[in-house]
PDB file of C-alpha atoms and ligand atoms in Angstrom:
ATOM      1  CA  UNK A 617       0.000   0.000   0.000  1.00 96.00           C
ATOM      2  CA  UNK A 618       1.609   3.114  -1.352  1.00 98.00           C
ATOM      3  CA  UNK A 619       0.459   6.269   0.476  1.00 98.00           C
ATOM      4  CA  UNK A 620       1.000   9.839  -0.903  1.00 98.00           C
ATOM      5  CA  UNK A 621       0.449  12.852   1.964  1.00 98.00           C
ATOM      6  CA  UNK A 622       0.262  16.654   1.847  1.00 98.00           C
ATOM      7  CA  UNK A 623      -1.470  19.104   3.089  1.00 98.00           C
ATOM      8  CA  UNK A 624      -2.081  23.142   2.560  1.00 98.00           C
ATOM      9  CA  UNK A 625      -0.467  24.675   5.621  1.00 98.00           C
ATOM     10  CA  UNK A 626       3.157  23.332   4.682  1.00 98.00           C
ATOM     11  CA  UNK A 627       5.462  20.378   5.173  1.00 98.00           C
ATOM     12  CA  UNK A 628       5.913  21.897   8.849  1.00 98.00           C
ATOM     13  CA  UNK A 629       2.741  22.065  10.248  1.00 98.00           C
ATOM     14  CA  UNK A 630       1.707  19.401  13.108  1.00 98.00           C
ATOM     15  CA  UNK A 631      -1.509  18.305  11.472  1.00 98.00           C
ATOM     16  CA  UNK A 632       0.803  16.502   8.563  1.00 98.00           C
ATOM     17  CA  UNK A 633       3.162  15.115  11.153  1.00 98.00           C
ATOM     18  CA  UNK A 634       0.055  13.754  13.275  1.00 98.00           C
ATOM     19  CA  UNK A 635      -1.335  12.737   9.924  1.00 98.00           C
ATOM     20  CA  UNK A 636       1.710  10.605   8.973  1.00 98.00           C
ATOM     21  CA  UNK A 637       2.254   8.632  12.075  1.00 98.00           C
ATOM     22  CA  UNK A 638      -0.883   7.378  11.800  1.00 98.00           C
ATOM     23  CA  UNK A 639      -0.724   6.358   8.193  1.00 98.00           C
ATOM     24  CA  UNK A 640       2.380   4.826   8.465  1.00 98.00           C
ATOM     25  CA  UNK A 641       0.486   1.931  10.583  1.00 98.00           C
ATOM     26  CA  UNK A 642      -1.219   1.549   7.048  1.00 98.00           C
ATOM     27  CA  UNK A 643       1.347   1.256   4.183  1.00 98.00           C
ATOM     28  CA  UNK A 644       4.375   3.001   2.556  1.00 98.00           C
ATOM     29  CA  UNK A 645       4.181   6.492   3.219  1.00 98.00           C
ATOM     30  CA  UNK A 646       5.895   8.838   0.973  1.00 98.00           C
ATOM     31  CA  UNK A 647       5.205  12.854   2.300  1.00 98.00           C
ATOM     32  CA  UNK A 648       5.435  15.659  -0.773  1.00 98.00           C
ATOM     33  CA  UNK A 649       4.110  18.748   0.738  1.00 98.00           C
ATOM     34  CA  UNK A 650       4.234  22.876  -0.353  1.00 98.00           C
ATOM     35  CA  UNK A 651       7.207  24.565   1.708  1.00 98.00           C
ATOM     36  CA  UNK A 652       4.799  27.215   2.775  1.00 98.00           C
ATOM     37  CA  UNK A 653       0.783  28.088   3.932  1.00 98.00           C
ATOM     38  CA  UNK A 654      -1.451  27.611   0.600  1.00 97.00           C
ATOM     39  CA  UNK A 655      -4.640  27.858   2.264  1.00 95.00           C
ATOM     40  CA  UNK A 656      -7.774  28.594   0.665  1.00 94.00           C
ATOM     41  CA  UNK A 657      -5.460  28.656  -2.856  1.00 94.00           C
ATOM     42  CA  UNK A 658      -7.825  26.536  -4.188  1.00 94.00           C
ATOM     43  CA  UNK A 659      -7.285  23.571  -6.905  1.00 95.00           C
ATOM     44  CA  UNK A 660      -3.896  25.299  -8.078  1.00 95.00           C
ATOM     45  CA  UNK A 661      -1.774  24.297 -10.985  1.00 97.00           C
ATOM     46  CA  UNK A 662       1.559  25.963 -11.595  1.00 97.00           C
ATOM     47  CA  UNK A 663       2.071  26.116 -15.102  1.00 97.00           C
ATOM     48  CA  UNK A 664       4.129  29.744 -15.459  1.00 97.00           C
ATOM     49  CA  UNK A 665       7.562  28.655 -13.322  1.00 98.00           C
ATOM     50  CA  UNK A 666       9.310  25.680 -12.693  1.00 98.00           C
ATOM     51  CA  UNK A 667       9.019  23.578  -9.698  1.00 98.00           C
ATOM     52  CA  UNK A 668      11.664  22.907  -6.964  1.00 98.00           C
ATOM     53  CA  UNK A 669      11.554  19.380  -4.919  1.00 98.00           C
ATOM     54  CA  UNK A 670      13.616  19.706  -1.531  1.00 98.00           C
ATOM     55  CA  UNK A 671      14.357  16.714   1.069  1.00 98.00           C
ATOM     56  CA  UNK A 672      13.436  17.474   4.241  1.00 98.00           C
ATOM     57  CA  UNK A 673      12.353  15.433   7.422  1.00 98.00           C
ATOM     58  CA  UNK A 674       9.113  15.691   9.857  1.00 98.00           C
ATOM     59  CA  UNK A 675       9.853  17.332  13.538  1.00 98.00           C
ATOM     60  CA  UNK A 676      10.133  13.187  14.668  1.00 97.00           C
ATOM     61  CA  UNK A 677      12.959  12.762  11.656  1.00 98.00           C
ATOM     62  CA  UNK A 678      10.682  10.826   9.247  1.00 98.00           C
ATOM     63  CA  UNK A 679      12.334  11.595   5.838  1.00 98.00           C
ATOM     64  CA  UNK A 680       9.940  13.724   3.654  1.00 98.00           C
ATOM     65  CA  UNK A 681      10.446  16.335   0.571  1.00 98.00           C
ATOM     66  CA  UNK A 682       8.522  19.749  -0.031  1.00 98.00           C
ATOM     67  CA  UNK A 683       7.911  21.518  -3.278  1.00 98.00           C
ATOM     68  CA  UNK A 684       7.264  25.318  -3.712  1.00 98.00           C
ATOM     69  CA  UNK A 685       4.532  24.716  -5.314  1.00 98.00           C
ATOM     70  CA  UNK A 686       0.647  24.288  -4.309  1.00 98.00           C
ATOM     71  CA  UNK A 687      -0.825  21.458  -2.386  1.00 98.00           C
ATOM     72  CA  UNK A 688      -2.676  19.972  -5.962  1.00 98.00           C
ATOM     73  CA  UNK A 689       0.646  20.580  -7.801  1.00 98.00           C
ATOM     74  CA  UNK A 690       2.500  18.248  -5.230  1.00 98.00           C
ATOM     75  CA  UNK A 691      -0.143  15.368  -5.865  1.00 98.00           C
ATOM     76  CA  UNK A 692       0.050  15.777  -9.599  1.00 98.00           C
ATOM     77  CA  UNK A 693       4.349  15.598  -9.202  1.00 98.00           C
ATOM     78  CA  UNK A 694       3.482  12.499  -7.491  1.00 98.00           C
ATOM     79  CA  UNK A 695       0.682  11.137 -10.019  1.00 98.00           C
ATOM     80  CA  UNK A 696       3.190  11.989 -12.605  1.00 98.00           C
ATOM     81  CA  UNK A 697       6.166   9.345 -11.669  1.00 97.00           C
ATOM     82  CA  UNK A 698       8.563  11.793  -9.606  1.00 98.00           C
ATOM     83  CA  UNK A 699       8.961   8.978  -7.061  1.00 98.00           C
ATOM     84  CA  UNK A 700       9.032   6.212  -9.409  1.00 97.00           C
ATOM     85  CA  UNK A 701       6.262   4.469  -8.083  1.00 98.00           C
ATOM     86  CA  UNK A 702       2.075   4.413  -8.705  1.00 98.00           C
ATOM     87  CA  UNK A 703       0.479   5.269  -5.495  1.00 98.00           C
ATOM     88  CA  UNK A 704      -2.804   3.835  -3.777  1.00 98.00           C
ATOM     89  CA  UNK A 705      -4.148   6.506  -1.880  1.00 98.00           C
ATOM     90  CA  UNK A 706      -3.193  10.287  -1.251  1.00 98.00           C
ATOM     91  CA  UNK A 707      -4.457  11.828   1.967  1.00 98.00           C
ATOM     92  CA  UNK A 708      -3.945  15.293   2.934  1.00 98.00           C
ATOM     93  CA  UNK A 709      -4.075  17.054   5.758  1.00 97.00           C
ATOM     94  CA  UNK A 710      -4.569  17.579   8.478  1.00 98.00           C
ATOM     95  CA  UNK A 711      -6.094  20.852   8.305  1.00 98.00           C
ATOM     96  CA  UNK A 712      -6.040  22.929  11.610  1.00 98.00           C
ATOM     97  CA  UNK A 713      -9.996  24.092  10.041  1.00 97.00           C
ATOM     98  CA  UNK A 714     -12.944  22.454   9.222  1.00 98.00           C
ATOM     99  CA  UNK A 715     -13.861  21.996   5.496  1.00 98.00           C
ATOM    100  CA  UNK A 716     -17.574  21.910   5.491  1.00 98.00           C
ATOM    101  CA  UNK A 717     -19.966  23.484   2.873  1.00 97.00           C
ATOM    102  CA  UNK A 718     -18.492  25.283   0.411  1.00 96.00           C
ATOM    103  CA  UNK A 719     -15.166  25.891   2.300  1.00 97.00           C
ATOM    104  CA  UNK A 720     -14.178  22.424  -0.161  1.00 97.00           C
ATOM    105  CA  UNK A 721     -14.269  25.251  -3.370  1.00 96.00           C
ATOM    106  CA  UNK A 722     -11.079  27.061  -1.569  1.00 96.00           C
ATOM    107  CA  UNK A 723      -9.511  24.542   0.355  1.00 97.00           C
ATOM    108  CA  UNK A 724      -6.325  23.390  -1.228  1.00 98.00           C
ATOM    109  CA  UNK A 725      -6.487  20.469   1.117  1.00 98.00           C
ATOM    110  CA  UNK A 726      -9.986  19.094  -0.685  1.00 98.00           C
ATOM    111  CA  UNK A 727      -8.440  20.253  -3.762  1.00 98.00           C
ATOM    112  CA  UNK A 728      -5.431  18.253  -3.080  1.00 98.00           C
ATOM    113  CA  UNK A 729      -7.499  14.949  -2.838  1.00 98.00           C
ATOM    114  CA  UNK A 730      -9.437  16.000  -6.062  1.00 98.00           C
ATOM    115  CA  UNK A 731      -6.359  15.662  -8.111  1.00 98.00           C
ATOM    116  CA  UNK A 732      -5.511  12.448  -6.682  1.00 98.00           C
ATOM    117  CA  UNK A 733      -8.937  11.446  -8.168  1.00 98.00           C
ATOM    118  CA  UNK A 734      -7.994  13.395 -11.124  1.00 98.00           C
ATOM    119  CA  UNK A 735      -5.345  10.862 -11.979  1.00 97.00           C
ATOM    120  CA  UNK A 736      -7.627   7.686 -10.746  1.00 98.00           C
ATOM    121  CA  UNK A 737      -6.417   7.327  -7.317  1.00 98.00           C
ATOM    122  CA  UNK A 738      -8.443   7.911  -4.110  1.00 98.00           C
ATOM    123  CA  UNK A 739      -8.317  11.118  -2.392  1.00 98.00           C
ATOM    124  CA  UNK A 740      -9.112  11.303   1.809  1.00 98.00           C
ATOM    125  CA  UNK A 741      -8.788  15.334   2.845  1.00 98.00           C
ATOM    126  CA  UNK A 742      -8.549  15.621   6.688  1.00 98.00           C
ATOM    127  CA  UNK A 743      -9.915  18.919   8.672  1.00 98.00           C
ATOM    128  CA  UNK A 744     -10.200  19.158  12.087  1.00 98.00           C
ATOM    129  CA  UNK A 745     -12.596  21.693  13.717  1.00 98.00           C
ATOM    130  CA  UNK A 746     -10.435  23.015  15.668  1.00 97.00           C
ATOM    131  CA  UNK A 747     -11.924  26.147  18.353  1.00 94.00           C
ATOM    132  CA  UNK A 748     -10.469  29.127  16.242  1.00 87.00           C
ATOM    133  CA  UNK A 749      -8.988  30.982  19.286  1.00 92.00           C
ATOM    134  CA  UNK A 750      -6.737  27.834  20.072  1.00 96.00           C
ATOM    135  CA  UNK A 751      -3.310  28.227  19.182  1.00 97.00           C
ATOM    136  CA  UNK A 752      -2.157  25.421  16.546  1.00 97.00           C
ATOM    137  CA  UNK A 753       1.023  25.171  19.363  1.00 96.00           C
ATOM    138  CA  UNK A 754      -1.775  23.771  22.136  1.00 98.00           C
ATOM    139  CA  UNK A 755      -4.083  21.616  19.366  1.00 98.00           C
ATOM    140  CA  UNK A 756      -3.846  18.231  20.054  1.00 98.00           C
ATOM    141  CA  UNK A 757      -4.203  16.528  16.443  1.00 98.00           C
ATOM    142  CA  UNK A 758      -4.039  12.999  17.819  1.00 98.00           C
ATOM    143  CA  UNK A 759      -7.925  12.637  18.080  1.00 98.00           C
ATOM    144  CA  UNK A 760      -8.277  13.449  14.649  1.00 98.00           C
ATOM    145  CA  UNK A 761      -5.366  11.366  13.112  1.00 98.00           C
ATOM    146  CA  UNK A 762      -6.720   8.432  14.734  1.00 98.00           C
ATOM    147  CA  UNK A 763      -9.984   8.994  13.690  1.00 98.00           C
ATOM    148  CA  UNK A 764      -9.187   9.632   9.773  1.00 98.00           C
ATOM    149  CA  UNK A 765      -7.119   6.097   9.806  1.00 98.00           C
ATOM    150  CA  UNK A 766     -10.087   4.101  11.158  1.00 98.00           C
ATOM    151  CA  UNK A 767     -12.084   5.678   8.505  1.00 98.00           C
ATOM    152  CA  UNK A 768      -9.681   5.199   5.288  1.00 98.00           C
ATOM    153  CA  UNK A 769      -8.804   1.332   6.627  1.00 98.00           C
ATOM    154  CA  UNK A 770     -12.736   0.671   6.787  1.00 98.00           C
ATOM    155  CA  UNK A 771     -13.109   2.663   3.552  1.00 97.00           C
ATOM    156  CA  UNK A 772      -9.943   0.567   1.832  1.00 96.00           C
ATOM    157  CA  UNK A 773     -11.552  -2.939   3.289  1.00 97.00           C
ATOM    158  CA  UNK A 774     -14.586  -2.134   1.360  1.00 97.00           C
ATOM    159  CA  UNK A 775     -12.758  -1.108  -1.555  1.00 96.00           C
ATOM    160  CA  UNK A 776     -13.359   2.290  -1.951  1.00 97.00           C
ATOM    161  CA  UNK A 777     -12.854   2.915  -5.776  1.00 96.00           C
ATOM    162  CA  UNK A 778     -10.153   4.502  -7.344  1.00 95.00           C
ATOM    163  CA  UNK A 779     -11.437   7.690  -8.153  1.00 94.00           C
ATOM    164  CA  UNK A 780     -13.265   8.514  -4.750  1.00 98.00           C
ATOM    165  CA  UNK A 781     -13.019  11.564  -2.956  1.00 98.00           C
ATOM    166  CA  UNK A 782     -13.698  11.461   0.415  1.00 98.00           C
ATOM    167  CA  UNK A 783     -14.005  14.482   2.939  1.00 98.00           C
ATOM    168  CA  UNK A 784     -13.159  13.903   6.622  1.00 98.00           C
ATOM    169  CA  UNK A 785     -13.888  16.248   9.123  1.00 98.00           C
ATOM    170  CA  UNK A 786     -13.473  15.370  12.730  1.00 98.00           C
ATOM    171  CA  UNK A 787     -14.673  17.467  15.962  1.00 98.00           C
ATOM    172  CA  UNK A 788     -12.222  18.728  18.266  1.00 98.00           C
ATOM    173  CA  UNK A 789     -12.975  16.314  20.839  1.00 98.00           C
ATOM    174  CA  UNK A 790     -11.055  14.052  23.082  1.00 98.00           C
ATOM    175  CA  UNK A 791     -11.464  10.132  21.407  1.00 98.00           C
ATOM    176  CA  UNK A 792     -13.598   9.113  23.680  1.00 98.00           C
ATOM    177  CA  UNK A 793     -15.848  12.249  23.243  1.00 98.00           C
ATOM    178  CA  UNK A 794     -16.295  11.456  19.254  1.00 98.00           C
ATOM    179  CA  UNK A 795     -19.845  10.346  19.168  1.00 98.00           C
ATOM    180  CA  UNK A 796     -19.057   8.086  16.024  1.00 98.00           C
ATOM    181  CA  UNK A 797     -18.913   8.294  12.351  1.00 98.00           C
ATOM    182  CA  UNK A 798     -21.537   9.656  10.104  1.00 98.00           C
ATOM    183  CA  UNK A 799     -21.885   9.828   6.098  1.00 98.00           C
ATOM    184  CA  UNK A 800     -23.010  13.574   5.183  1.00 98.00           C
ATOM    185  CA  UNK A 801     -23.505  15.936   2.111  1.00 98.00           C
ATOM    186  CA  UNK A 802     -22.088  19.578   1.890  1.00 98.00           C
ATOM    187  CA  UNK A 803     -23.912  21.510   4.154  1.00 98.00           C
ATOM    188  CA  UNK A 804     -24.367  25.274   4.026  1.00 97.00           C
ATOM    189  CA  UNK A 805     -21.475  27.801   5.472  1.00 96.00           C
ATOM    190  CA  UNK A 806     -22.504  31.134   6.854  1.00 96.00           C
ATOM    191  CA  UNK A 807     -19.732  33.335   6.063  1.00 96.00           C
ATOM    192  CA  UNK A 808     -19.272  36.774   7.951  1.00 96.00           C
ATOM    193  CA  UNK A 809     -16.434  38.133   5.831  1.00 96.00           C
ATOM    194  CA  UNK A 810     -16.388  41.760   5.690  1.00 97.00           C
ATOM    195  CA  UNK A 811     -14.816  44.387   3.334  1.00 97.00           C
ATOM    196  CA  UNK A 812     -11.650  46.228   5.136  1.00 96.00           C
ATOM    197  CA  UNK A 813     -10.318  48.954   3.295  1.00 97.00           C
ATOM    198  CA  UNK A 814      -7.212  50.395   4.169  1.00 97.00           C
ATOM    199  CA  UNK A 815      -4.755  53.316   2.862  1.00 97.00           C
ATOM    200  CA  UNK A 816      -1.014  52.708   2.134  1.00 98.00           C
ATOM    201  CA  UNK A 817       1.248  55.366   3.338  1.00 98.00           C
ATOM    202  CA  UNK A 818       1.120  56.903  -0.762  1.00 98.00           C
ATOM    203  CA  UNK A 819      -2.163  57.629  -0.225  1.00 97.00           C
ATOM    204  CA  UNK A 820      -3.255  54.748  -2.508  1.00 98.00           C
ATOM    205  CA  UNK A 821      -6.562  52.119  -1.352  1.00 97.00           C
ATOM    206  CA  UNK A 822      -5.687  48.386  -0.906  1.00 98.00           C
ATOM    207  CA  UNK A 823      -8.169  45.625   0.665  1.00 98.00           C
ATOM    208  CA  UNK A 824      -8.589  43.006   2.881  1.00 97.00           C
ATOM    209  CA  UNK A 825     -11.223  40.284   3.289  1.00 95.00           C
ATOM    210  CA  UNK A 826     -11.601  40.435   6.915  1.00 94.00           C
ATOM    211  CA  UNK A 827     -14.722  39.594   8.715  1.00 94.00           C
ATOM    212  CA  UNK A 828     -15.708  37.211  12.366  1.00 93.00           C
ATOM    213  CA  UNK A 829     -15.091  33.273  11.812  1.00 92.00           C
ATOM    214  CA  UNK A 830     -17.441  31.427   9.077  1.00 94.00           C
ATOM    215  CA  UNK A 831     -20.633  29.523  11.161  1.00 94.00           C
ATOM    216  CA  UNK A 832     -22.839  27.540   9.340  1.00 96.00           C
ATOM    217  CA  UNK A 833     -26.762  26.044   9.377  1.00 95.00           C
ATOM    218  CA  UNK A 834     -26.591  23.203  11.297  1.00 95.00           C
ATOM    219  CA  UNK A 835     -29.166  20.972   9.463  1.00 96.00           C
ATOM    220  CA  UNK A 836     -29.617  16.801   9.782  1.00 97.00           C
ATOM    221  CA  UNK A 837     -27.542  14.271   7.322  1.00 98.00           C
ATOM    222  CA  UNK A 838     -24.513  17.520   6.834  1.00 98.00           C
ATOM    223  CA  UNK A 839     -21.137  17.846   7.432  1.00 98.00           C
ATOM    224  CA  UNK A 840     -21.550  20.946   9.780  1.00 98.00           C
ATOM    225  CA  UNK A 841     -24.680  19.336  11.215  1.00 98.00           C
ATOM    226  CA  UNK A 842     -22.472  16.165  12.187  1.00 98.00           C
ATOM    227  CA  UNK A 843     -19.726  18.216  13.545  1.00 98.00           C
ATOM    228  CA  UNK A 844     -22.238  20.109  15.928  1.00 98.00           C
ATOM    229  CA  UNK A 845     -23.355  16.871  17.293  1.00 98.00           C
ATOM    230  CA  UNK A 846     -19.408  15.745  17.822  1.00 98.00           C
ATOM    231  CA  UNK A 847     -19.542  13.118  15.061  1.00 98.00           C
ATOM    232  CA  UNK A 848     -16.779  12.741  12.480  1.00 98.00           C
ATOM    233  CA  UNK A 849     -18.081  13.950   9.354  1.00 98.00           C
ATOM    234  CA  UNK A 850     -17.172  11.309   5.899  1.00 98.00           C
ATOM    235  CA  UNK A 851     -18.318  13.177   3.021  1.00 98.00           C
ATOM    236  CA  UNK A 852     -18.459  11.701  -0.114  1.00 98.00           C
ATOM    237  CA  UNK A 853     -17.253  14.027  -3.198  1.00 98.00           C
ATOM    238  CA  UNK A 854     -16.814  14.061  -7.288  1.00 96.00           C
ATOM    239  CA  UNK A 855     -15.888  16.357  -9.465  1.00 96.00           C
ATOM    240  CA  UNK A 856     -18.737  16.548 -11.601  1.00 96.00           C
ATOM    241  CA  UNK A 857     -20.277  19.897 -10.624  1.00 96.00           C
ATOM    242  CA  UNK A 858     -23.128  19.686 -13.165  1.00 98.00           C
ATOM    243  CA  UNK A 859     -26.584  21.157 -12.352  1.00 97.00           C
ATOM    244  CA  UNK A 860     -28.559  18.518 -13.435  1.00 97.00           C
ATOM    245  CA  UNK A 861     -32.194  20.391 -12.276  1.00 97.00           C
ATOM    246  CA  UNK A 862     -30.741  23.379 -14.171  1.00 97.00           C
ATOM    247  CA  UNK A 863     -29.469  21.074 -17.277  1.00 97.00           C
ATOM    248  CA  UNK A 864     -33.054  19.822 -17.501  1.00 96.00           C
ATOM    249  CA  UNK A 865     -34.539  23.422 -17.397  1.00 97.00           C
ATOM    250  CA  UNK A 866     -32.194  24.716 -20.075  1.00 96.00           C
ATOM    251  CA  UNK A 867     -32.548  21.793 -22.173  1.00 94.00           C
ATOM    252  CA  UNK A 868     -36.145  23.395 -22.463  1.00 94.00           C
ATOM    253  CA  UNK A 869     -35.540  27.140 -23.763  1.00 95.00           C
ATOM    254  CA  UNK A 870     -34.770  28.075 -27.133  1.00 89.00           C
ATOM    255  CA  UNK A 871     -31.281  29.485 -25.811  1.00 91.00           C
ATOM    256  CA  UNK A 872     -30.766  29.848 -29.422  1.00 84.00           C
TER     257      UNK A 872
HETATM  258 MN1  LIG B1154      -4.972  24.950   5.525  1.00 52.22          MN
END
């Protein structure tokens, strides 16, 4: 079992190192992550600069390599025979935020699993809803990283096919606080962002997209819904982003 992980936050960040100890109890893992925070950079692909691949090793001295480019463009080095090797699975993460709603458009860890799927293999993104005022330093990722390998061993024994994306997003609760497991859609994320607009010291206007933390509508059978409860959340995902109500409604006017 080959095992591909990255995340969005850089090859530093606990999450990944939590994240890896865990999946090494499940195969070969190989770790190819961005040298730097891509969050919310979205399904990125690097196509105006080379790429740089750097060895480096995890705070506990497992061996692992980081890129300078985005989290998707480290799976697709991967996908594309830099190590060598096919891969069965790539699972990234894990992120210090929840993904829930239509956080999974920006996330580059989502978007990292979607080009694993991209190239046939199966994609697990890991977020952890972490309380935002806790500092990443004090997070304990454990709970999380134990909970995402019990869900991609029971998803592997069933034989998850190859082109699955799968969403994980675990409550930031001790393990024996985690209510269980439950299979959700995307729910619906209330964001509060809010338009800052500054002045630079030429006189000149420049912006920021500030705003109070995202919330969301805590409704039955969702990922945010599950997370309220303090359930892990297993979302299934594809890339197919057709409107299929809308498809049939258009198929009906004479666009032309
Ligand atoms: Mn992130």
């Amino acid at each position: 079992m080959q095992i591909l992980i990255t995340n969005d936050d850089g090859v530093t960040h606990p999450g990944l190192l939590a994240l890896t100890r865990e999946m090494r109890q499940l195969g070969e893992v190989t770790v190819l992550a961005p040298d730097r925070n891509w969050s919310a950079s979205g399904h990125a692909k690097t196509l105006d600069r080379p790429m740089r691949v750097r060895e480096t090793r995890l705070a506990d001295g497992f061996p692992a390599w980081m890129s300078d480019g985005g989290p998707s463009d480290c799976v697709a080095l991967a996908m594309l025979g830099l190590f060598k090797h096919p891969f069965d699975l790539v699972v990234s993460g894990i992120n210090p935020n929840a993904n829930v709603g239509h956080d999974v458009t920006y996330s580059g860890t989502v978007t990292a699993a979607m080009e694993a799927a991209i190239s046939d293999v199966r994609g697990f993104a890991v977020s952890l809803d972490r309380p935002g005022e806790l500092p990443i330093s004090e997070t304990d990722f454990g709970p999380a990283a134990r909970a995402a390998r019990r869900v991609v061993a029971a998803a592997l024994a069933h034989e998850l096919p190859k082109n699955a994306i799968l969403s994980i997003n675990v409550p930031y609760l001790p393990d024996d606080q985690i209510r269980g497991v439950r299979v959700t859609r995307m729910g619906t994320r209330i964001y509060n962002d809010a338009l800052d607009s500054r002045e630079d010291p030429r006189g000149r206007p420049y912006y920021w997209i500030g705003g109070a933390s995202p919330t969301g509508l805590a409704e039955d059978g969702t990922d945010y819904g599950a997370l309220v409860e303090g359930y892990v959340s297993v979302t299934p995902l594809e890339l197919d982003l057709t409107d299929y109500a809308l498809h049939r409604t258009l198929q009906e006017w004479n666009l032309a």
